[in-house]
PDB file of C-alpha atoms in Angstrom:
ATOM      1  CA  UNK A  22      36.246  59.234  84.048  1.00  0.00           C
ATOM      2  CA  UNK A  23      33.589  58.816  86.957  1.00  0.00           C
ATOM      3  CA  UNK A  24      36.009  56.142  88.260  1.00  0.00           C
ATOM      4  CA  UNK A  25      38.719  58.541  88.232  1.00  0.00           C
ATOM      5  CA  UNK A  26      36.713  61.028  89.640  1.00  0.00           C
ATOM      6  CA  UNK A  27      35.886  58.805  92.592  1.00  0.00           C
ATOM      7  CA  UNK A  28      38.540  57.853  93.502  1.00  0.00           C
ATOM      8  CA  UNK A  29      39.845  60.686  93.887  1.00  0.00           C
ATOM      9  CA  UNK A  30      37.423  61.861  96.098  1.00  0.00           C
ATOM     10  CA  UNK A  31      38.957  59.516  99.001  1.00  0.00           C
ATOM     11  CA  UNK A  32      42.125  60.998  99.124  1.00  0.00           C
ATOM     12  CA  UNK A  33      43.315  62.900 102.189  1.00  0.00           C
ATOM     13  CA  UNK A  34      42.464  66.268 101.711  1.00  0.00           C
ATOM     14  CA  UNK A  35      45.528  69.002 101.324  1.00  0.00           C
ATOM     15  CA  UNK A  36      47.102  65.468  99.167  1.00  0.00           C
ATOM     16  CA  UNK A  37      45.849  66.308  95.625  1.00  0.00           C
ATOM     17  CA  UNK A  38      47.535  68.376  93.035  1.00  0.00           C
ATOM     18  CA  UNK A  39      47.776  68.794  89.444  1.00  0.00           C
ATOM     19  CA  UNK A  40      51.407  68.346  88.150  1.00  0.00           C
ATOM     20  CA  UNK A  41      53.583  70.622  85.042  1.00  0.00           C
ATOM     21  CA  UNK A  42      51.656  68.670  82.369  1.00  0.00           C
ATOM     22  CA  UNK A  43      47.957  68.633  83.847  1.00  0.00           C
ATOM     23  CA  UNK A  44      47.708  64.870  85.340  1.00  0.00           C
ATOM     24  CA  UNK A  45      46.246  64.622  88.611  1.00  0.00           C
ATOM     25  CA  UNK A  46      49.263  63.096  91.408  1.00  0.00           C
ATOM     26  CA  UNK A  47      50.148  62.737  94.725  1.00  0.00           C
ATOM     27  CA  UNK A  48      53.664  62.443  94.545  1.00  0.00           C
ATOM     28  CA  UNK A  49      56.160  65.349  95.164  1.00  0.00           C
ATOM     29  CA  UNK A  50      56.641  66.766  91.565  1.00  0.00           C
ATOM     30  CA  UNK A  51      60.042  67.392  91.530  1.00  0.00           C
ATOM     31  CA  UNK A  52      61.985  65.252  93.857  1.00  0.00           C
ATOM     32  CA  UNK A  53      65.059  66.902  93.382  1.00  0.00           C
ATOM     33  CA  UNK A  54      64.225  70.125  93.381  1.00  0.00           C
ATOM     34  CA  UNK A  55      66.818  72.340  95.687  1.00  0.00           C
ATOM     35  CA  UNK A  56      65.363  74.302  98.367  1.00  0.00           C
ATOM     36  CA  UNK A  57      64.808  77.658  97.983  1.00  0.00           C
ATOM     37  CA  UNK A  58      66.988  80.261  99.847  1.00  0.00           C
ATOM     38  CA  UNK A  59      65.630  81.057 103.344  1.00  0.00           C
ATOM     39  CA  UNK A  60      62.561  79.294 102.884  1.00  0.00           C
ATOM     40  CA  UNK A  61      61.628  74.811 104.316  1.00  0.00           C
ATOM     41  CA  UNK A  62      60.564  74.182 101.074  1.00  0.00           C
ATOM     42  CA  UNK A  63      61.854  73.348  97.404  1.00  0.00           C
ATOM     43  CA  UNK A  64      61.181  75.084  94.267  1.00  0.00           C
ATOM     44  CA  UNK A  65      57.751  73.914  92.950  1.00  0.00           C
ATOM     45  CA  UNK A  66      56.972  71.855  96.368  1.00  0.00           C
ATOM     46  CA  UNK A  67      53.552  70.509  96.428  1.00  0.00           C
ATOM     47  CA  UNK A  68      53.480  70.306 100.300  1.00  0.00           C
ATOM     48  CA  UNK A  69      54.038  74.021 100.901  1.00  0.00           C
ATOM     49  CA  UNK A  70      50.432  74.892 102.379  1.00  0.00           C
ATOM     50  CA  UNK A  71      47.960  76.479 100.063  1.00  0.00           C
ATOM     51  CA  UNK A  72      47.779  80.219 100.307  1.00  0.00           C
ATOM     52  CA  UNK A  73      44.053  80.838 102.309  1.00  0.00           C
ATOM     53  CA  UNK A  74      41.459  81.976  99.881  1.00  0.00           C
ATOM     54  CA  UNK A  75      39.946  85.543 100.981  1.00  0.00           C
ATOM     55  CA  UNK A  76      36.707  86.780  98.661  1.00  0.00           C
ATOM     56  CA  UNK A  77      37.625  90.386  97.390  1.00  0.00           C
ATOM     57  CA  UNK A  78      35.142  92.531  95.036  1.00  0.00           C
ATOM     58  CA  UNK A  79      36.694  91.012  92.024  1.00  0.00           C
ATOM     59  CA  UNK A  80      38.630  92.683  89.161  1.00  0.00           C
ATOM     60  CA  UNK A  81      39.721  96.680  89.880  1.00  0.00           C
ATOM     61  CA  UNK A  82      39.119  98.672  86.367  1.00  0.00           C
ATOM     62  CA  UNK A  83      41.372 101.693  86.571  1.00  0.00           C
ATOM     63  CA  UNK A  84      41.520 104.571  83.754  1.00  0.00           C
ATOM     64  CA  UNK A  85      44.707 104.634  82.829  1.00  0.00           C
ATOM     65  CA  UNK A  86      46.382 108.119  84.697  1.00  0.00           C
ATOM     66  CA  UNK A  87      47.286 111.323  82.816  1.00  0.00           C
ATOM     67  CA  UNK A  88      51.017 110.365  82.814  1.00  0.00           C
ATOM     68  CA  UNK A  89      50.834 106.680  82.292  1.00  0.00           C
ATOM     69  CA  UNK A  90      51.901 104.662  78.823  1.00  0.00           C
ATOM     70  CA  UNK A  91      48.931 103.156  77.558  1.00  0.00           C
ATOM     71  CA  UNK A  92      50.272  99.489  76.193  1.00  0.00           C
ATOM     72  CA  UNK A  93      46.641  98.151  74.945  1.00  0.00           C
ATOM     73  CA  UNK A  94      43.531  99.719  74.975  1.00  0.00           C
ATOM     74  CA  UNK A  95      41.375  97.509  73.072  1.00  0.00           C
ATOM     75  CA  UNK A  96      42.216  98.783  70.122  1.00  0.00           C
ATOM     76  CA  UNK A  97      45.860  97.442  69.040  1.00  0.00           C
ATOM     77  CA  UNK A  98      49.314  96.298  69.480  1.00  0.00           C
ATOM     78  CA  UNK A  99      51.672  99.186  68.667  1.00  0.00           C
ATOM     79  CA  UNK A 100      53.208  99.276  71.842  1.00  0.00           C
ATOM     80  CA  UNK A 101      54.031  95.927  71.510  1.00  0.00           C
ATOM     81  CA  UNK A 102      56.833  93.231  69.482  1.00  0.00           C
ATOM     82  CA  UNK A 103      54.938  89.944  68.907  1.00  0.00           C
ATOM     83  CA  UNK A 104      51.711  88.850  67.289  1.00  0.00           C
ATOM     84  CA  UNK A 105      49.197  88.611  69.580  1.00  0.00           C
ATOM     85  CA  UNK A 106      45.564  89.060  67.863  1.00  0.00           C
ATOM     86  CA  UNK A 107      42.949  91.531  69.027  1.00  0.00           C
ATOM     87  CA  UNK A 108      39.319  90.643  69.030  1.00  0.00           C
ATOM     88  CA  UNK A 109      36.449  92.719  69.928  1.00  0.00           C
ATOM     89  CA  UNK A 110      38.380  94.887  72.022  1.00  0.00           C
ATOM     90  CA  UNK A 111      40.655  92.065  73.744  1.00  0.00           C
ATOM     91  CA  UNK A 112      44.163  91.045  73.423  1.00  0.00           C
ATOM     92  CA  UNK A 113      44.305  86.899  72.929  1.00  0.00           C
ATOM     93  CA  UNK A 114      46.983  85.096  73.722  1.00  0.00           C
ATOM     94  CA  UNK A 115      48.542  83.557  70.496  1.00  0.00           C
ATOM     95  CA  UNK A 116      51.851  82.024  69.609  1.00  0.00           C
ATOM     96  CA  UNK A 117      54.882  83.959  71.097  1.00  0.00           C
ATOM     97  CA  UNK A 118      55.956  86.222  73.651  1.00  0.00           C
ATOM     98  CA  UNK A 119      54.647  89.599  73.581  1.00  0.00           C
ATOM     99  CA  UNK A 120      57.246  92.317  74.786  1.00  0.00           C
ATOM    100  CA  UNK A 121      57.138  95.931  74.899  1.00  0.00           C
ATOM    101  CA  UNK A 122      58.641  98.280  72.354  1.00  0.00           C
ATOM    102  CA  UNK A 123      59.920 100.431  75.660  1.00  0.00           C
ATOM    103  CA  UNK A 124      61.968  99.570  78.392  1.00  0.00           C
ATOM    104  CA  UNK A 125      61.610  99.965  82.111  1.00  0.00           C
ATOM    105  CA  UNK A 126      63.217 100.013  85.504  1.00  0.00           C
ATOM    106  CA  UNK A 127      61.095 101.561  88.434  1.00  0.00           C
ATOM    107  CA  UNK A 128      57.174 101.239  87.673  1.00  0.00           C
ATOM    108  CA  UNK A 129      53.560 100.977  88.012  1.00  0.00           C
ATOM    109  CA  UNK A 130      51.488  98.315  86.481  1.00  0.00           C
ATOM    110  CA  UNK A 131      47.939  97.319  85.621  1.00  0.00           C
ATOM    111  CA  UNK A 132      46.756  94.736  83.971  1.00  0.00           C
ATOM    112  CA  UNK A 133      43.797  92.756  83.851  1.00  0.00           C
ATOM    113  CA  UNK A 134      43.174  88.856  82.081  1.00  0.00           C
ATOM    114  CA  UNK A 135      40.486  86.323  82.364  1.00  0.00           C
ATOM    115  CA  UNK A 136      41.032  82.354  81.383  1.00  0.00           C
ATOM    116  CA  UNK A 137      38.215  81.598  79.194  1.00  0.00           C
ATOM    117  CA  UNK A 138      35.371  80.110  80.911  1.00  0.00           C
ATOM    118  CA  UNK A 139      35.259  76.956  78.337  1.00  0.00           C
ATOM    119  CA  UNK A 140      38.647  76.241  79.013  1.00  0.00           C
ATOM    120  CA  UNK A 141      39.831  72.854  81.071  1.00  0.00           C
ATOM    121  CA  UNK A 142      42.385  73.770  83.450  1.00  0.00           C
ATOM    122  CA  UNK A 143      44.375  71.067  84.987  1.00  0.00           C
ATOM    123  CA  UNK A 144      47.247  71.950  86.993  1.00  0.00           C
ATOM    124  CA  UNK A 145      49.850  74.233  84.775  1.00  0.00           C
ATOM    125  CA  UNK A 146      47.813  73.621  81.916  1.00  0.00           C
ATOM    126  CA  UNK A 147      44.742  75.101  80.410  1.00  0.00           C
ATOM    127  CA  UNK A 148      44.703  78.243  81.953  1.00  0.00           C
ATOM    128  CA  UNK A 149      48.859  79.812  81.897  1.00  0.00           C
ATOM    129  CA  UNK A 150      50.244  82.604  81.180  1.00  0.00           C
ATOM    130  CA  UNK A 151      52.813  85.488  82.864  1.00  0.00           C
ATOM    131  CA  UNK A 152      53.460  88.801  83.215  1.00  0.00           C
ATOM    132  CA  UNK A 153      57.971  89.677  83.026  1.00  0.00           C
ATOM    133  CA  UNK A 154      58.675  92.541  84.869  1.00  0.00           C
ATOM    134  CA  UNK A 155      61.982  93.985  83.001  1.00  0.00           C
ATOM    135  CA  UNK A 156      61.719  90.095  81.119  1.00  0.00           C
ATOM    136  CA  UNK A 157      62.899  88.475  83.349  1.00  0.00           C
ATOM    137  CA  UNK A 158      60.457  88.698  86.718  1.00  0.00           C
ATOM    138  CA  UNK A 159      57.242  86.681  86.304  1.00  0.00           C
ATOM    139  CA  UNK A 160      54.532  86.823  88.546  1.00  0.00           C
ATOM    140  CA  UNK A 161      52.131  83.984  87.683  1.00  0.00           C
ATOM    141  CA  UNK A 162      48.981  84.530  85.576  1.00  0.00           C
ATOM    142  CA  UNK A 163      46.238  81.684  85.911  1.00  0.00           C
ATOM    143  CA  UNK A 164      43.177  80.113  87.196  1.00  0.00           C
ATOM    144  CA  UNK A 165      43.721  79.552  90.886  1.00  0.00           C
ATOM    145  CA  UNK A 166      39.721  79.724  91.870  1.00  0.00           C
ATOM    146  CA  UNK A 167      39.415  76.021  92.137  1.00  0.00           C
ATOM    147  CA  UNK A 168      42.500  74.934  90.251  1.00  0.00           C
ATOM    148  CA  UNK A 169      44.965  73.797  92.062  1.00  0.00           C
ATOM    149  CA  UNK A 170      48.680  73.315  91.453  1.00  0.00           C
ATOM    150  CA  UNK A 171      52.144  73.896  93.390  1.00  0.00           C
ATOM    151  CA  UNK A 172      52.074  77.307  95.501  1.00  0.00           C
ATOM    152  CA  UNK A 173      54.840  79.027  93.853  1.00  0.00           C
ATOM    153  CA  UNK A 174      53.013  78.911  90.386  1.00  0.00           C
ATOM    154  CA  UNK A 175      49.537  80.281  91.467  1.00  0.00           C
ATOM    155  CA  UNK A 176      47.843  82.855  89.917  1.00  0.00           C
ATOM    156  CA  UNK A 177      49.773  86.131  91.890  1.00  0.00           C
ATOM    157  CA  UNK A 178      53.220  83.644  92.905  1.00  0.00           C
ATOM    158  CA  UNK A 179      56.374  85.246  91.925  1.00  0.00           C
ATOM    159  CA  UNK A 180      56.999  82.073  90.074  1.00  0.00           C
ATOM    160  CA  UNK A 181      59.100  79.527  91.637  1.00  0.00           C
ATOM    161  CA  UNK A 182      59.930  81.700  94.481  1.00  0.00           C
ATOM    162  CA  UNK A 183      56.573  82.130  96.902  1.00  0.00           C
ATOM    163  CA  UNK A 184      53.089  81.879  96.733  1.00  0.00           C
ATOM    164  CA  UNK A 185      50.572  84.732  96.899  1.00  0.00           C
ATOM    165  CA  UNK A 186      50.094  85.910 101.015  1.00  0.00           C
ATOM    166  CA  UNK A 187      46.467  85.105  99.855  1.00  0.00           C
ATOM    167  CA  UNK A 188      44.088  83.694  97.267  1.00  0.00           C
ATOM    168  CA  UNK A 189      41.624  86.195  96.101  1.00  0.00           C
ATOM    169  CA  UNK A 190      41.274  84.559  92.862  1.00  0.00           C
ATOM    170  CA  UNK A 191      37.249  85.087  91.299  1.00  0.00           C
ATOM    171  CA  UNK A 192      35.987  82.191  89.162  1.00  0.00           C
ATOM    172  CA  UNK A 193      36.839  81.140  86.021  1.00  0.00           C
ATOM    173  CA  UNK A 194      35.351  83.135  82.934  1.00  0.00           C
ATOM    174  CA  UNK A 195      35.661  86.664  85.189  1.00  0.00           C
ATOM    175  CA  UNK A 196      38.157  88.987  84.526  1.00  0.00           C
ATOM    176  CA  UNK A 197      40.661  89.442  86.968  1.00  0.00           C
ATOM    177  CA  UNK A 198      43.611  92.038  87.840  1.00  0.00           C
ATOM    178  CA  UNK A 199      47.153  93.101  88.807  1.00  0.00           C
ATOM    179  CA  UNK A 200      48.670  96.327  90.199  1.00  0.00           C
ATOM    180  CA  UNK A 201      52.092  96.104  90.577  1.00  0.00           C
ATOM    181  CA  UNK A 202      54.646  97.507  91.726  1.00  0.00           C
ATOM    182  CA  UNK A 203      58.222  97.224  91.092  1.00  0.00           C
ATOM    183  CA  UNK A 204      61.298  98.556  92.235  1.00  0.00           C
ATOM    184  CA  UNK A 205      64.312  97.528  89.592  1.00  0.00           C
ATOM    185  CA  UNK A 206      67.848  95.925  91.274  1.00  0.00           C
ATOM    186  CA  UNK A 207      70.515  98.536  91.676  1.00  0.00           C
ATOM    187  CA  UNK A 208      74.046  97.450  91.150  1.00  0.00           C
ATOM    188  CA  UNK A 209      77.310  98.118  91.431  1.00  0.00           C
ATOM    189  CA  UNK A 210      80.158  97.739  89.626  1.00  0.00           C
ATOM    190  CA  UNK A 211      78.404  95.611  87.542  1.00  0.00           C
ATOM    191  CA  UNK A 212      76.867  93.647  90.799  1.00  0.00           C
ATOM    192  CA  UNK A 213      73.602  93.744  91.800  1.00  0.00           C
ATOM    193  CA  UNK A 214      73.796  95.201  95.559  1.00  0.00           C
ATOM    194  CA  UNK A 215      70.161  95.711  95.798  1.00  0.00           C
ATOM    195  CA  UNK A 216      67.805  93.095  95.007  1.00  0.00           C
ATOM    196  CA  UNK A 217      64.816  93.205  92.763  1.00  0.00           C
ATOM    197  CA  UNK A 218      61.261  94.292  95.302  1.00  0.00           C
ATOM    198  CA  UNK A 219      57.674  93.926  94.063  1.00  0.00           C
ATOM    199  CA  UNK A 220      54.262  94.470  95.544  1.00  0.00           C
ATOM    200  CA  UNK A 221      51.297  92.923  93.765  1.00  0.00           C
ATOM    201  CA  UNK A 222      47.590  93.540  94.344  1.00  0.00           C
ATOM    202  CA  UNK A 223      45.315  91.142  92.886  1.00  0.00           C
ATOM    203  CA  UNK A 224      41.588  92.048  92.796  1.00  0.00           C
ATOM    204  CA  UNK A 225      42.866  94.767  95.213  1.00  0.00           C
ATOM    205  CA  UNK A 226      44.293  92.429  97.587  1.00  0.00           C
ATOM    206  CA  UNK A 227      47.571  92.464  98.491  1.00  0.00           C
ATOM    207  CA  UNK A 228      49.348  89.087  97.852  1.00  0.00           C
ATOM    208  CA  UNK A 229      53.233  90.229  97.568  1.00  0.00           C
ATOM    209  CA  UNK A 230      54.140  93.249  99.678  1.00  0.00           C
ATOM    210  CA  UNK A 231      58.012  94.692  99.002  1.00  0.00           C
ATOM    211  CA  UNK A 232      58.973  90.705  98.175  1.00  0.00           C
ATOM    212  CA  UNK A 233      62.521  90.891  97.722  1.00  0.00           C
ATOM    213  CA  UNK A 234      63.091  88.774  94.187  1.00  0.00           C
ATOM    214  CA  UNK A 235      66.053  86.363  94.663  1.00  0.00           C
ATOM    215  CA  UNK A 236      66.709  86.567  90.774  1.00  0.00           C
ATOM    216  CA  UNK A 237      65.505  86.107  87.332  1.00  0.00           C
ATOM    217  CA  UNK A 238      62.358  83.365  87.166  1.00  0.00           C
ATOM    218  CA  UNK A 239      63.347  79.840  85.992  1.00  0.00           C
ATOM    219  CA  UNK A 240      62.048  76.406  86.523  1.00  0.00           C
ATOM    220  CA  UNK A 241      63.059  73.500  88.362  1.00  0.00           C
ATOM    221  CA  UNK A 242      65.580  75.478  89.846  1.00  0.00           C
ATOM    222  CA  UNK A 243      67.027  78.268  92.258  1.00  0.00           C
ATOM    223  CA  UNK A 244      67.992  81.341  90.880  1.00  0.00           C
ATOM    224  CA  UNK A 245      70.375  84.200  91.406  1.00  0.00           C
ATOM    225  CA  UNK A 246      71.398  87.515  89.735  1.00  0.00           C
ATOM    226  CA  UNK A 247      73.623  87.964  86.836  1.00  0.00           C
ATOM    227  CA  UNK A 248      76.529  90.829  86.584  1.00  0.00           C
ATOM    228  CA  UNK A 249      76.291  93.642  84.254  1.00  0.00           C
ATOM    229  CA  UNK A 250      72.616  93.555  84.814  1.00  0.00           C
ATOM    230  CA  UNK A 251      70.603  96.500  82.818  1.00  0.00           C
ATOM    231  CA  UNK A 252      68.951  99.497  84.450  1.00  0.00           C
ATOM    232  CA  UNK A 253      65.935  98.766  82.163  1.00  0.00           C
ATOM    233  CA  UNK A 254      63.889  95.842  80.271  1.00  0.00           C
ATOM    234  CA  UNK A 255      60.880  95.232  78.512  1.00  0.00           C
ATOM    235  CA  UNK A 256      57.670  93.681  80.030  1.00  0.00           C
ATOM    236  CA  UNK A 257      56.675  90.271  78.418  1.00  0.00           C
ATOM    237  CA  UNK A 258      53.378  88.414  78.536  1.00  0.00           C
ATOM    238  CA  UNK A 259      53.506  84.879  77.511  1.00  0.00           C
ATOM    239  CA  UNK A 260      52.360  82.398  75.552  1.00  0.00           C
ATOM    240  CA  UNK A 261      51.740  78.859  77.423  1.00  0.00           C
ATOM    241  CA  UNK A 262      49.925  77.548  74.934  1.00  0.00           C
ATOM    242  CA  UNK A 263      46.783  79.219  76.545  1.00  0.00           C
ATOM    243  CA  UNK A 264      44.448  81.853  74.771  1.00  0.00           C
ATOM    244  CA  UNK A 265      44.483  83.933  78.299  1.00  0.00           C
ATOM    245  CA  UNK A 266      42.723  87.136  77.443  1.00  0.00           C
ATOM    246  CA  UNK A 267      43.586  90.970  78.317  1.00  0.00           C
ATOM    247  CA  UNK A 268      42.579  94.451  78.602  1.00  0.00           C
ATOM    248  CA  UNK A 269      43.416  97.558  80.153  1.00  0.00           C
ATOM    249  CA  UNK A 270      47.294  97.705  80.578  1.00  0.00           C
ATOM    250  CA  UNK A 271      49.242 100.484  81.332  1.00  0.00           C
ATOM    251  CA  UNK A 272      52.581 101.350  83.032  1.00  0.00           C
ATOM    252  CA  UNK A 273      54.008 104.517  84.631  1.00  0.00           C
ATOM    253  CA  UNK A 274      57.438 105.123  85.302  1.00  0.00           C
ATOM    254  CA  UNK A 275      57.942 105.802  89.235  1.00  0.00           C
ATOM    255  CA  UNK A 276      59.922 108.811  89.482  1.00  0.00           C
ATOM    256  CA  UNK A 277      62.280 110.458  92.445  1.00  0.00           C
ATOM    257  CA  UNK A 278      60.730 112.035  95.565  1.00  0.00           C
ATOM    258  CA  UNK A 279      60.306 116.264  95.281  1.00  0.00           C
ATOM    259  CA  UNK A 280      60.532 115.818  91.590  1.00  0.00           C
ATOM    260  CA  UNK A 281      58.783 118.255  89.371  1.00  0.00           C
TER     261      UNK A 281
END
C-alpha cells in the first residue's frame, strides 16, 4: 500500500482519478462515451476540469416552513415507500430506493446527508448516493471534499450532465445540504416543449443556477426526453450500496404568481 501510495504521488497533478468501481486510474474511463449535447466533453469525462473548491459556512439547517411537507423528521418513514432504517434520529441508507408516497412537479427542496466519517471513499464508491427529482432527475450525493472522481458525478453534478459551478463540499463526517429548486418539463401534445430547470445550493452556495436538464439521468450515456411524460413524480433517494445518512427533508410545492 505505501508503494501504491508513492507512486502515485509522482503523477502529474489534474491526472489522477478514481474510476465507477473505486480503483485509482489514469486512463479516460469510458472511451466511448458520446459527447454530451452542447458541451467539449463526454459523459463521465475525466479530463473535464475540476469544479474550483470555494469554503462556505458548511451545512444550512432550515425549519421546515408553515406550508411545507415534512418527509423525515427524525422520527420515521411514513412519507416514504422503501425500508430505510431510522437510528437516533437519522435516516440510514439501507437496501432499496426510497420514494415518496406523494408526487410532485414544481418544488422546493431541502435536504441534508453526511457520508460517515469511517467510511473509505474511493471514486464512486464508499460514499454514493442521489437525490430523483420527479424519479428520474438526480443530482449527485457524495463525498467530494478530497474525493475525487469524474465532474459530472460530484457531490451537487446533475449526474452525467455537468459538474457543480463550484465545490463547497465540507469534510467527510460533517453534515452537508441541498436546496433545490425545480421547475418540472411542460409538454405538449404529449412532447416535452419545455425542458426540465433546476437550481441547487449546496452549503448555501450556488452550484446549478436554472440548469436546463437535457433528460432523465442515465449512465454511460446521453439522454433525452420521453413522450407522454407526467406532470408529477415521486422523489427517490438511493441506495449505492452506501449507508449515507439524512435529516431534515422537506418539500413545498411552488405555486402560481398572485395566488392566494
Amino acid at each position: 500500500m505505501k508503494t501504491k501510495i508513492a507512486l502515485l504521488a509522482l503523477l502529474p497533478a489534474g491526472l489522477l482519478f478514481a474510476d465507477h468501481h473505486g480503483e485509482q486510474t489514469t486512463k479516460k474511463l469510458y472511451p466511448n462515451a458520446p459527447l454530451i449535447p452542447g458541451s467539449e466533453y463526454t459523459v463521465h469525462d475525466t479530463t473535464r476540469p475540476q469544479p474550483r473548491k470555494v469554503e462556505s459556512g458548511g451545512c444550512v439547517s432550515v425549519k421546515a416552513p408553515s406550508d411545507a411537507k415534512v418527509l423525515f423528521d427524525g422520527t420515521n418513514t411514513e412519507a416514504w415507500k422503501g425500508n430505510w432504517r431510522v437510528e437516533d434520529g437519522i435516516l440510514i441508507a439501507s437496501k432499496g430506493t426510497l420514494s415518496t408516497k406523494e408526487e410532485f412537479g414544481d418544488c422546493q427542496v431541502h435536504i441534508e446527508y453526511r457520508v460517515p466519517a469511517d467510511r473509505e471513499v474511493m471514486g464512486q464508491k464508499g460514499g454514493n448516493s442521489g437525490i430523483f427529482l420527479m424519479g428520474r432527475y438526480e443530482i449527485q450525493i457524495g463525498e467530494s471534499h478530497t474525493n475525487v472522481t469524474y465532474p459530472d458525478g460530484q457531490a451537487g453534478a446533475v449526474y452525467g450532465q455537468t459538474p457543480p459551478l463550484v465545490n463547497p463540499a465540507t469534510p467527510q463526517g460533517e453534515w452537508q445540504s441541498y436546496d433545490i429548486i425545480f421547475k418540472a418539463p411542460v409538454s405538449e401534445d404529449g412532447k416535452v416543449v419545455k425542458p426540465a430547470e433546476i437550481t441547487v445550493l449546496f452549503n448555501g452556495v450556488v452550484v446549478q443556477a436554472s440548469y436546463k436538464i437535457q433528460g432523465p439521468t442515465k449512465h454511460q450515456t446521453t439522454t433525452s426526453y420521453p413522450e407522454n411524460h407526467p406532470a408529477k413524480g415521486p422523489i427517490n433517494l438511493q441506495w449505492h450500496n452506501d449507508p449515507i445518512e439524512f435529516r431534515n427533508i422537506w418539500v413545498r410545492d411552488l405555486g402560481e404568481y398572485d395566488q392566494q
